[in-house]
XYZ file of C-alpha atoms in Angstrom:
675
model
C 0.000 0.000 0.000
C 1.277 3.476 -0.878
C 2.125 5.936 1.857
C -0.710 8.088 3.124
C -0.548 11.485 4.812
C -2.709 12.363 7.774
C -3.625 15.910 8.840
C -5.351 16.704 12.125
C -6.525 19.764 14.028
C -8.328 20.310 17.312
C -10.318 23.374 18.353
C -11.786 25.770 19.197
C -8.480 27.173 20.453
C -9.480 30.729 21.352
C -12.764 29.764 22.971
C -10.999 27.218 25.166
C -7.705 28.887 26.013
C -8.204 32.640 25.872
C -11.346 32.800 27.999
C -9.868 32.916 31.491
C -10.422 34.704 34.790
C -7.106 33.707 36.389
C -3.566 32.853 35.357
C -4.373 29.298 36.284
C -7.381 29.192 33.912
C -5.244 30.254 30.989
C -2.528 27.765 31.868
C -5.144 25.011 32.236
C -6.589 25.682 28.798
C -3.150 25.586 27.169
C -2.154 22.438 29.022
C -5.345 20.520 28.233
C -5.287 21.462 24.548
C -1.672 20.320 24.256
C -2.442 17.131 26.200
C -5.337 16.199 23.896
C -3.118 16.835 20.855
C -0.535 14.485 22.336
C -3.241 11.813 22.659
C -3.901 12.189 18.922
C -0.169 11.884 18.221
C 0.169 8.739 20.306
C -2.791 7.164 18.515
C -1.219 7.921 15.115
C 2.031 6.322 16.283
C 0.096 3.360 17.687
C -1.283 2.700 14.202
C 2.144 2.888 12.583
C 2.228 6.543 11.602
C 5.471 8.481 11.560
C 4.967 12.150 12.473
C 7.587 14.513 11.125
C 6.072 17.888 12.008
C 5.988 18.687 14.754
C 8.332 15.992 15.967
C 6.650 14.183 18.869
C 8.274 14.895 22.209
C 9.154 11.387 23.366
C 9.652 12.642 26.915
C 6.121 14.023 27.002
C 4.634 10.887 25.435
C 6.494 8.695 27.944
C 4.416 10.287 30.724
C 1.268 10.005 28.635
C 1.720 6.233 28.354
C 3.003 5.774 31.907
C 6.495 4.557 30.981
C 8.003 7.508 32.857
C 6.746 8.341 36.338
C 9.479 10.640 37.681
C 7.444 13.419 39.379
C 10.304 15.946 39.260
C 10.417 15.937 35.450
C 6.722 15.523 34.676
C 5.425 17.975 32.018
C 3.813 21.074 33.478
C 3.258 23.182 30.359
C 1.614 22.693 27.025
C 4.293 21.901 24.446
C 2.485 20.234 21.538
C 0.620 22.365 18.983
C -3.062 21.610 18.447
C -2.418 21.061 14.736
C 0.020 18.582 13.215
C 0.723 16.727 9.993
C 2.003 13.137 9.747
C 4.125 13.771 6.657
C 5.485 10.267 6.210
C 2.831 8.108 7.842
C 3.442 4.578 6.628
C 0.247 2.933 7.787
C -1.326 -0.466 7.198
C -4.475 -0.896 5.160
C -6.439 -1.118 8.401
C -5.421 2.416 9.492
C -8.512 4.174 10.791
C -8.375 7.980 11.124
C -11.608 8.010 13.073
C -9.831 6.205 15.901
C -7.721 9.319 16.439
C -10.865 11.383 16.963
C -12.325 8.667 19.188
C -9.176 8.559 21.329
C -9.310 12.313 21.963
C -13.007 12.246 22.827
C -12.557 9.187 25.068
C -9.842 10.662 27.290
C -11.700 13.983 27.494
C -14.865 12.175 28.597
C -12.949 10.078 31.143
C -11.370 13.182 32.684
C -14.763 14.891 32.797
C -16.324 11.855 34.446
C -13.643 11.775 37.168
C -14.380 15.419 37.968
C -18.150 14.883 37.919
C -17.943 11.942 40.292
C -15.621 13.780 42.635
C -17.401 17.133 42.709
C -20.952 16.986 41.389
C -22.327 13.444 41.601
C -25.133 14.475 43.950
C -26.316 17.282 41.654
C -29.750 17.458 40.045
C -30.673 15.781 36.722
C -30.882 19.272 35.211
C -27.271 19.988 36.128
C -26.233 16.586 34.780
C -27.950 17.345 31.473
C -26.081 20.659 31.137
C -22.796 18.947 31.991
C -23.196 16.113 29.502
C -24.382 18.369 26.671
C -21.357 20.627 27.031
C -18.766 17.875 27.521
C -20.053 15.909 24.509
C -20.312 18.850 22.118
C -17.418 21.187 22.873
C -14.572 19.986 20.649
C -14.307 20.693 16.924
C -12.043 18.002 15.425
C -11.073 17.874 11.756
C -8.843 15.431 9.888
C -7.820 14.611 6.322
C -6.223 11.464 4.866
C -4.606 11.786 1.436
C -2.201 10.060 -0.930
C -0.729 13.407 -1.986
C 2.389 14.284 -0.006
C 2.416 17.954 -1.005
C -1.296 18.672 -0.522
C -0.664 20.998 2.424
C -3.892 22.982 2.159
C -6.362 20.105 2.505
C -6.942 20.635 6.207
C -7.766 24.303 5.682
C -10.173 23.343 2.923
C -11.729 20.706 5.181
C -12.287 23.279 7.937
C -14.121 25.487 5.453
C -16.948 22.948 5.437
C -17.871 24.286 8.895
C -19.549 21.076 10.044
C -19.097 21.991 13.717
C -22.110 23.599 15.393
C -21.919 24.518 19.081
C -25.069 23.539 21.006
C -27.715 26.133 21.772
C -27.202 27.257 25.353
C -30.150 28.549 27.409
C -30.173 30.049 30.895
C -27.450 32.128 32.569
C -24.064 32.452 30.879
C -20.836 31.164 32.449
C -18.597 33.838 33.967
C -15.501 32.403 32.268
C -16.694 30.831 28.999
C -19.023 33.305 27.370
C -22.061 31.749 25.684
C -22.040 28.492 27.672
C -24.686 27.911 30.346
C -23.567 27.772 33.973
C -24.197 24.506 35.808
C -27.092 25.349 38.135
C -29.408 25.185 35.067
C -31.463 28.071 36.431
C -33.240 30.109 33.772
C -32.263 33.481 35.236
C -30.050 34.953 37.966
C -31.509 34.920 41.445
C -31.562 33.330 44.862
C -31.660 29.713 43.624
C -28.613 30.186 41.399
C -26.751 31.884 44.259
C -27.705 29.057 46.649
C -26.463 26.370 44.205
C -22.966 27.854 43.996
C -22.756 28.831 47.649
C -23.653 25.274 48.654
C -21.139 23.815 46.197
C -18.397 26.029 47.601
C -19.158 24.910 51.158
C -19.540 21.187 50.570
C -15.949 20.497 51.610
C -14.373 19.037 48.481
C -10.602 19.330 48.442
C -9.430 22.779 47.367
C -12.926 23.954 46.462
C -12.670 27.305 48.243
C -9.449 28.060 46.431
C -10.770 26.916 43.059
C -14.189 28.588 43.253
C -14.442 32.167 44.412
C -17.585 33.515 46.087
C -20.321 34.441 43.571
C -18.612 32.638 40.671
C -20.818 30.516 38.390
C -19.199 28.298 35.770
C -20.139 25.979 32.905
C -18.886 22.388 32.592
C -15.915 23.361 30.400
C -14.794 26.094 32.796
C -15.308 23.769 35.783
C -13.059 21.158 34.160
C -10.362 23.788 33.546
C -10.602 24.955 37.141
C -10.666 21.503 38.816
C -8.868 19.020 36.544
C -5.523 19.258 38.400
C -7.200 17.669 41.440
C -8.022 14.534 39.427
C -5.548 14.333 36.550
C -3.220 11.948 38.391
C -6.032 9.393 38.673
C -6.434 8.911 34.908
C -5.980 5.334 33.691
C -7.686 4.756 30.339
C -7.377 1.885 27.842
C -7.399 3.127 24.236
C -7.062 0.904 21.167
C -4.266 -1.238 22.560
C -2.452 1.347 24.682
C -3.048 2.808 28.130
C -3.159 6.514 28.945
C -1.919 7.608 32.347
C -2.187 10.888 34.222
C 0.470 12.433 36.464
C 0.697 14.869 39.338
C 0.293 18.522 38.338
C 0.804 21.725 40.332
C -2.322 22.874 42.121
C -1.125 26.475 42.389
C 0.420 28.673 39.730
C 1.572 32.267 40.264
C -1.192 34.832 39.903
C -0.593 38.142 38.134
C -0.619 39.807 41.568
C 2.118 37.483 42.769
C 4.225 38.058 39.643
C 3.843 41.832 39.937
C 4.861 41.744 43.589
C 7.619 39.100 43.271
C 10.635 41.461 43.055
C 9.405 43.344 46.137
C 8.612 40.073 47.881
C 12.130 38.780 47.205
C 13.639 42.028 48.499
C 11.551 41.882 51.667
C 12.670 38.288 52.292
C 16.284 39.301 51.799
C 15.954 42.332 54.087
C 14.121 40.356 56.763
C 17.124 38.055 57.063
C 19.071 41.010 58.528
C 16.205 42.883 60.209
C 14.553 41.036 63.069
C 11.891 43.739 63.510
C 10.843 43.515 59.865
C 10.900 39.740 60.077
C 8.553 39.794 63.063
C 6.141 42.154 61.287
C 6.095 39.865 58.275
C 5.502 36.753 60.389
C 2.547 38.384 62.129
C 1.077 39.532 58.817
C 1.478 36.087 57.221
C -0.306 34.518 60.191
C -3.150 37.043 59.921
C -3.557 36.399 56.202
C -3.639 32.674 56.889
C -6.611 33.203 59.198
C -8.329 35.347 56.582
C -7.750 32.907 53.719
C -5.691 29.728 53.836
C -4.974 29.640 50.087
C -1.326 29.627 49.067
C 0.810 30.538 46.071
C 4.189 29.027 45.386
C 3.584 25.757 47.213
C 3.851 23.814 43.955
C 5.424 26.283 41.550
C 7.861 28.726 43.107
C 9.764 31.498 41.359
C 13.545 31.324 41.146
C 14.126 34.775 42.645
C 11.918 33.898 45.654
C 13.743 30.623 46.262
C 17.116 32.341 45.982
C 16.146 35.120 48.390
C 14.791 32.572 50.880
C 17.995 30.541 50.732
C 20.253 33.597 51.067
C 18.329 34.934 54.064
C 18.012 31.533 55.739
C 14.223 31.874 55.852
C 13.122 28.856 53.826
C 10.826 27.516 56.552
C 8.252 30.298 56.765
C 5.109 31.064 54.772
C 5.766 34.629 53.596
C 6.924 33.490 50.158
C 3.710 31.488 49.740
C 1.176 34.186 50.613
C -1.605 34.705 48.076
C -0.443 37.542 45.817
C -3.628 39.588 46.129
C -2.947 40.077 49.852
C 0.288 41.907 49.132
C -1.797 44.885 47.980
C -3.679 47.149 50.357
C -6.458 47.804 47.833
C -7.263 44.094 47.587
C -7.506 43.722 51.352
C -9.715 46.792 51.583
C -11.980 45.324 48.921
C -12.512 42.231 51.053
C -13.331 44.365 54.077
C -15.778 46.508 52.105
C -17.603 43.645 50.390
C -17.802 41.059 53.149
C -21.087 40.559 55.011
C -19.178 38.725 57.766
C -18.175 40.969 60.691
C -15.235 38.768 61.701
C -13.900 38.634 58.147
C -14.106 42.424 57.846
C -12.147 42.851 61.077
C -9.456 40.393 59.955
C -9.081 42.134 56.577
C -8.851 45.554 58.239
C -6.197 44.236 60.623
C -4.230 42.877 57.655
C -4.368 46.331 56.034
C -2.761 47.891 59.114
C -0.059 45.231 59.295
C 0.758 45.433 55.570
C 0.986 49.216 55.744
C 3.440 48.869 58.636
C 5.614 46.463 56.611
C 5.587 48.715 53.569
C 6.607 51.730 55.633
C 9.946 49.926 55.980
C 10.182 47.783 52.852
C 8.406 50.006 50.318
C 5.535 48.757 48.184
C 5.388 46.373 45.215
C 4.882 47.303 41.600
C 1.307 47.224 40.295
C 2.434 45.796 36.951
C 3.378 42.430 35.503
C 4.515 41.413 31.997
C 3.053 39.249 29.240
C 5.696 37.938 26.825
C 4.448 36.467 23.548
C 6.921 35.243 20.904
C 6.539 33.671 17.489
C 8.878 32.565 14.706
C 9.024 34.456 11.413
C 8.589 33.019 7.897
C 8.612 29.324 8.803
C 5.272 28.421 7.226
C 6.428 29.318 3.715
C 9.409 26.969 4.066
C 7.622 23.908 5.422
C 6.715 22.818 1.889
C 10.428 22.369 1.131
C 11.249 18.700 1.840
C 14.938 19.550 2.278
C 14.097 21.812 5.207
C 11.226 20.010 6.950
C 13.281 17.702 9.140
C 15.753 20.434 10.137
C 12.942 22.854 11.000
C 11.293 20.241 13.208
C 14.586 19.423 14.940
C 15.390 23.086 15.591
C 11.906 23.744 16.986
C 12.112 20.715 19.263
C 15.496 21.886 20.573
C 14.054 25.345 21.176
C 10.869 24.122 22.879
C 12.804 21.767 25.158
C 15.014 24.579 26.503
C 12.404 27.337 26.832
C 11.192 26.258 30.319
C 14.702 26.611 31.760
C 15.117 30.086 30.261
C 11.790 31.305 31.648
C 12.539 29.710 35.015
C 15.959 31.406 35.173
C 14.144 34.724 34.766
C 11.617 33.949 37.532
C 8.716 33.721 35.092
C 5.789 31.390 34.666
C 5.673 29.570 31.337
C 2.117 29.122 30.079
C 2.925 27.525 26.736
C 5.898 26.614 24.543
C 5.208 24.604 21.410
C 6.848 24.819 17.999
C 7.900 28.434 17.527
C 5.266 29.855 19.910
C 6.005 30.968 23.473
C 3.763 32.596 26.053
C 5.114 33.494 29.487
C 4.123 35.756 32.378
C 6.882 37.568 34.260
C 7.678 40.350 36.662
C 8.555 43.698 35.102
C 12.189 43.384 36.207
C 12.945 40.169 34.321
C 10.864 40.495 31.180
C 13.257 42.214 28.753
C 16.152 39.936 29.683
C 13.932 36.871 29.233
C 12.837 37.982 25.772
C 16.439 38.594 24.720
C 17.531 35.200 26.052
C 14.749 33.391 24.146
C 15.687 35.254 20.976
C 19.317 34.164 21.424
C 18.257 30.555 22.011
C 16.020 30.492 18.933
C 18.778 31.856 16.693
C 21.252 29.337 18.039
C 18.931 26.342 17.490
C 18.460 27.235 13.819
C 22.115 28.172 13.328
C 23.066 24.643 14.410
C 20.739 23.150 11.789
C 22.003 25.517 9.091
C 25.674 24.837 9.817
C 25.740 21.551 7.900
C 23.512 22.577 4.983
C 23.877 24.607 1.814
C 20.161 25.401 1.892
C 19.698 27.522 5.024
C 16.428 27.983 6.859
C 15.631 31.692 6.877
C 13.843 32.549 10.091
C 13.917 34.803 13.130
C 11.891 35.366 16.284
C 9.592 38.314 16.922
C 8.242 39.250 20.326
C 5.469 41.228 21.989
C 5.936 42.459 25.550
C 3.024 44.019 27.419
C 3.170 45.611 30.857
C -0.283 45.406 32.446
C -1.829 46.524 35.721
C -2.688 43.605 37.976
C -6.308 44.803 38.289
C -6.986 44.738 34.541
C -8.736 41.596 33.198
C -6.230 38.949 32.155
C -8.252 37.753 29.156
C -8.504 41.293 27.804
C -4.762 41.808 28.153
C -3.981 38.536 26.404
C -6.265 39.529 23.525
C -4.177 42.693 23.040
C -0.885 40.787 22.909
C -1.528 39.088 19.561
C -2.169 42.316 17.583
C 0.925 43.795 19.210
C 2.953 40.859 17.894
C 1.365 40.504 14.458
C 0.536 44.092 13.518
C 3.436 45.969 15.116
C 6.430 43.672 15.731
C 5.985 41.713 12.495
C 4.200 44.006 10.001
C 5.001 47.545 11.097
C 8.524 46.949 12.370
C 9.418 44.330 9.764
C 9.809 41.053 11.733
C 12.813 39.945 13.793
C 11.662 42.677 16.160
C 10.281 43.412 19.599
C 7.165 45.499 20.293
C 6.513 46.811 23.812
C 3.408 48.454 25.245
C 2.488 49.760 28.688
C -1.195 49.613 29.590
C -2.250 51.634 32.601
C -5.759 51.696 34.134
C -6.606 54.711 31.967
C -5.589 52.979 28.724
C -2.516 52.669 26.494
C 0.364 54.648 28.021
C 3.033 54.038 25.373
C 3.953 51.794 22.446
C 7.566 51.254 21.342
C 8.941 48.830 18.776
C 12.401 48.075 17.462
C 14.478 45.497 15.576
C 16.448 43.390 18.038
C 19.691 44.848 16.622
C 20.625 47.960 14.631
C 23.096 48.119 11.743
C 25.985 48.272 14.195
C 24.729 44.930 15.588
C 23.965 46.645 18.871
C 21.236 45.046 20.945
C 18.454 47.570 21.462
C 17.242 45.651 24.518
C 20.698 45.718 26.053
C 20.841 49.446 25.411
C 17.460 49.984 27.067
C 18.347 47.929 30.136
C 21.725 49.609 30.496
C 20.116 53.057 30.384
C 17.460 52.024 32.932
C 20.208 50.781 35.265
C 22.096 54.091 34.986
C 18.970 56.169 35.650
C 17.992 54.053 38.650
C 21.475 54.591 40.070
C 21.057 58.364 39.610
C 17.577 58.249 41.140
C 18.923 56.522 44.243
C 21.464 59.316 44.640
C 18.966 62.143 44.203
C 15.596 60.716 45.231
C 13.080 61.975 42.656
C 15.622 62.841 39.963
C 14.108 60.570 37.322
C 10.617 62.073 37.604
C 11.928 65.641 37.262
C 14.160 64.722 34.350
C 11.499 62.960 32.305
C 8.743 65.474 32.984
C 10.954 68.330 31.782
C 12.230 66.395 28.770
C 8.700 65.477 27.627
C 7.621 69.100 28.159
C 10.450 70.367 25.925
C 9.697 67.791 23.231
C 5.997 68.685 23.200
C 6.695 72.435 23.189
C 8.940 72.086 20.138
C 6.473 69.798 18.340
C 8.905 66.910 18.039
C 6.483 64.218 19.220
C 5.997 62.685 15.737
C 4.047 59.449 15.760
C 4.352 58.661 12.054
C 6.975 59.018 9.371
C 4.608 61.252 7.392
C 4.358 63.678 10.318
C 8.117 63.804 10.611
C 8.583 64.459 6.901
C 5.815 67.082 6.785
C 7.157 68.825 9.894
C 4.938 70.019 12.708
C 6.902 73.262 12.704
C 8.974 74.839 9.963
C 12.420 74.096 11.328
C 11.637 70.607 12.614
C 14.117 68.902 10.308
C 16.887 70.990 11.866
C 15.697 70.316 15.399
C 15.755 66.569 14.763
C 19.519 66.673 14.202
C 21.362 64.551 16.816
C 23.238 67.530 18.246
C 20.019 69.455 18.892
C 18.320 66.450 20.455
C 21.272 66.036 22.824
C 20.903 69.699 23.777
C 17.352 68.934 24.893
C 18.659 66.150 27.091
C 21.175 68.496 28.702
C 18.482 71.126 29.281
C 16.243 68.563 31.005
C 19.195 67.474 33.144
C 19.867 71.064 34.224
C 16.193 71.385 35.230
C 16.719 68.743 37.920
C 18.961 71.228 39.750
C 22.129 69.304 39.026
C 25.195 70.911 37.494
C 25.611 70.209 33.801
C 29.137 68.965 34.540
C 27.592 66.136 36.565
C 25.741 64.792 33.515
C 27.018 61.226 32.936
C 28.966 61.475 29.671
C 27.266 58.409 28.156
C 23.695 59.524 28.933
C 23.007 61.758 25.852
C 24.197 59.072 23.445
C 22.184 56.404 25.287
C 19.020 58.508 25.152
C 19.506 59.373 21.510
C 19.987 55.711 20.562
C 16.793 54.751 22.398
C 14.587 57.545 21.067
C 15.546 57.008 17.416
C 12.922 55.023 15.477
C 14.239 51.974 13.621
C 12.407 49.466 11.408
C 13.451 46.707 9.053
C 13.050 47.093 5.328
C 10.322 44.891 3.847
C 9.841 43.657 0.268
C 7.593 46.669 -0.347
C 10.546 48.968 0.456
C 13.029 47.360 -1.882
C 13.269 44.834 -4.720
C 16.656 43.693 -3.480
C 16.097 40.650 -1.249
C 19.504 41.232 0.371
C 18.083 44.417 1.900
C 14.792 43.041 3.141
C 16.015 42.417 6.683
C 18.286 45.434 7.118
C 17.373 47.794 9.987
C 16.845 51.373 8.886
C 16.839 54.581 10.942
C 13.582 56.430 10.164
C 14.948 59.802 11.382
C 12.061 60.161 13.815
C 11.985 60.948 17.511
C 9.951 58.639 19.766
C 8.372 60.164 22.859
C 6.949 56.722 23.627
C 10.530 55.555 24.170
C 10.840 58.210 26.892
C 7.567 57.098 28.471
C 8.718 53.473 28.478
C 12.043 54.476 29.997
C 10.302 56.491 32.716
C 7.932 53.602 33.438
C 10.743 51.081 33.848
C 12.848 53.446 35.952
C 9.871 54.008 38.250
C 8.574 50.439 38.518
C 11.763 48.405 38.852
C 12.687 47.513 42.416
C 16.372 47.527 41.544
C 18.588 47.930 38.497
C 18.171 45.121 35.948
C 21.066 42.767 35.478
C 23.051 43.544 32.306
C 22.218 41.356 29.326
C 25.109 39.755 27.502
C 24.158 37.658 24.480
C 27.493 35.833 24.598
C 26.929 34.859 28.222
C 23.461 33.573 27.348
C 24.870 31.421 24.573
C 27.515 29.962 26.869
C 24.963 29.351 29.634
C 22.717 27.502 27.247
């Protein structure tokens, strides 16, 4: 029998992953989608298929089949894309593609049944009907089997049939998964719906008060995302001649509050090791928070910087590093006190406010912002049809994916997903730029190794989107903004192989800055930004509020002179007659010196490197695209647009204000050697 080629996809991706109320919800969606894709891969292999893209992660599949049970190395992140192609599937005549679909649906149903039996078995028939309808009808699975090796568009054509129809959902909508009915089955909001969820929260199931917040109402799909980690280890399912096994997963993942506060938390742990009074205040506060709410963060997944600070201070045995991140913010504690109808709870929350304020009078307060880092490879899809490159692309991507968790962990981040050329991680503000640069270096190295022994190089690069978001802003909304930042700005506007950065404050978009990773002089723009931030933080520590004065005056001068051009057309047209002269480097440096003098410092005290650093950062660079030039050798060259970016100043001011301490210098060579 001639070789056949199997294509498979599983969705809906956005509806399952992106709809989230917590960090943990988003992680759960990514993990489960990747896990179900791995089930499909294992079933293809079980029937004799050979999958070439993406290459199956044998380490991941060894846990799936139970041949590896080492809990320390068990997969914790999604790493397998939801879409794959078995390019050289040599299958027997009895190969049955429908068995792949059946395998995915079977393990999903078995996981759902474990959760139902553990949490909801005494629920009403109406609730059971909602549960079963949603579990049975959620997934949209498409596959194609063909004899044509190069028919790469068949799966897209198959999806255009649109045979999937989500069930009609009556009643009250789920708070997480919009459009799906919540599980009480009540027709409208009211006392009965409230009683259903209040009773469920109080019925004593393990972890239920942590997993279900007061007044939350969820559908079956959202409930599975929220509770599956409690039952995943129990999975033991026979499928077409092989057995699927579950494994132990972390119950807690860092919240956005915890990530925002982590640098401050690490500093407070370090300081408490040498300050017995501060240590006592912290111990009392941690005990009070424990009485208010026993939920923990960091008990299963801890951040590197927190572990290092605990070890250095000798304070590994206390609970400060595990406190729920929301309780590190006075506003969150006040919200509990204001909303609670329990007198004792209000008193405990108010007491925690007083204790936290006392701690922060000594240790300062945490940043309100965390970072979303989204990265994606450039121009790989157009090369996958080249048989000479397919195997090397798959190998490079596997090498990259395997090492991403260590990079994110080194930078005290939480990896949500790493599969193929896609990465999504959540980090503290302090570590985010360095993490992005390190991942870029790793990606380039993985493909350079594959290109070294070939005369037909793979042409690719990595683009990134970095968003700084306030911890109070909805996570799902922030994640939805990250993709346009990557696709529309880093890739299209800046020309790929670039980084786009935005700061979103409660009032809206504060600034947007994008840049190629390197300029013509092969200088790292990220290294330049971090170096300048470190220098300004050092100056701020000497002079208190120096940075605020400096930036306010500099932005005032720029606005007064009309130099705040947001587009190339504005720069060329000129907001004032002599703008082209004012944009000369020497004149721009004069503005920097004038802003420095406004701080009250002598001009002779201006660090000699500061004007050049500021000029380099505020210049607008992009990469040439095919529309700019017919010469393909120029399509990736960075070009100075001769524009001045006030958003670069706003980003610089934000980082100088929010960072707890100067960022560590980034050295690409050191990253390469470390990897």
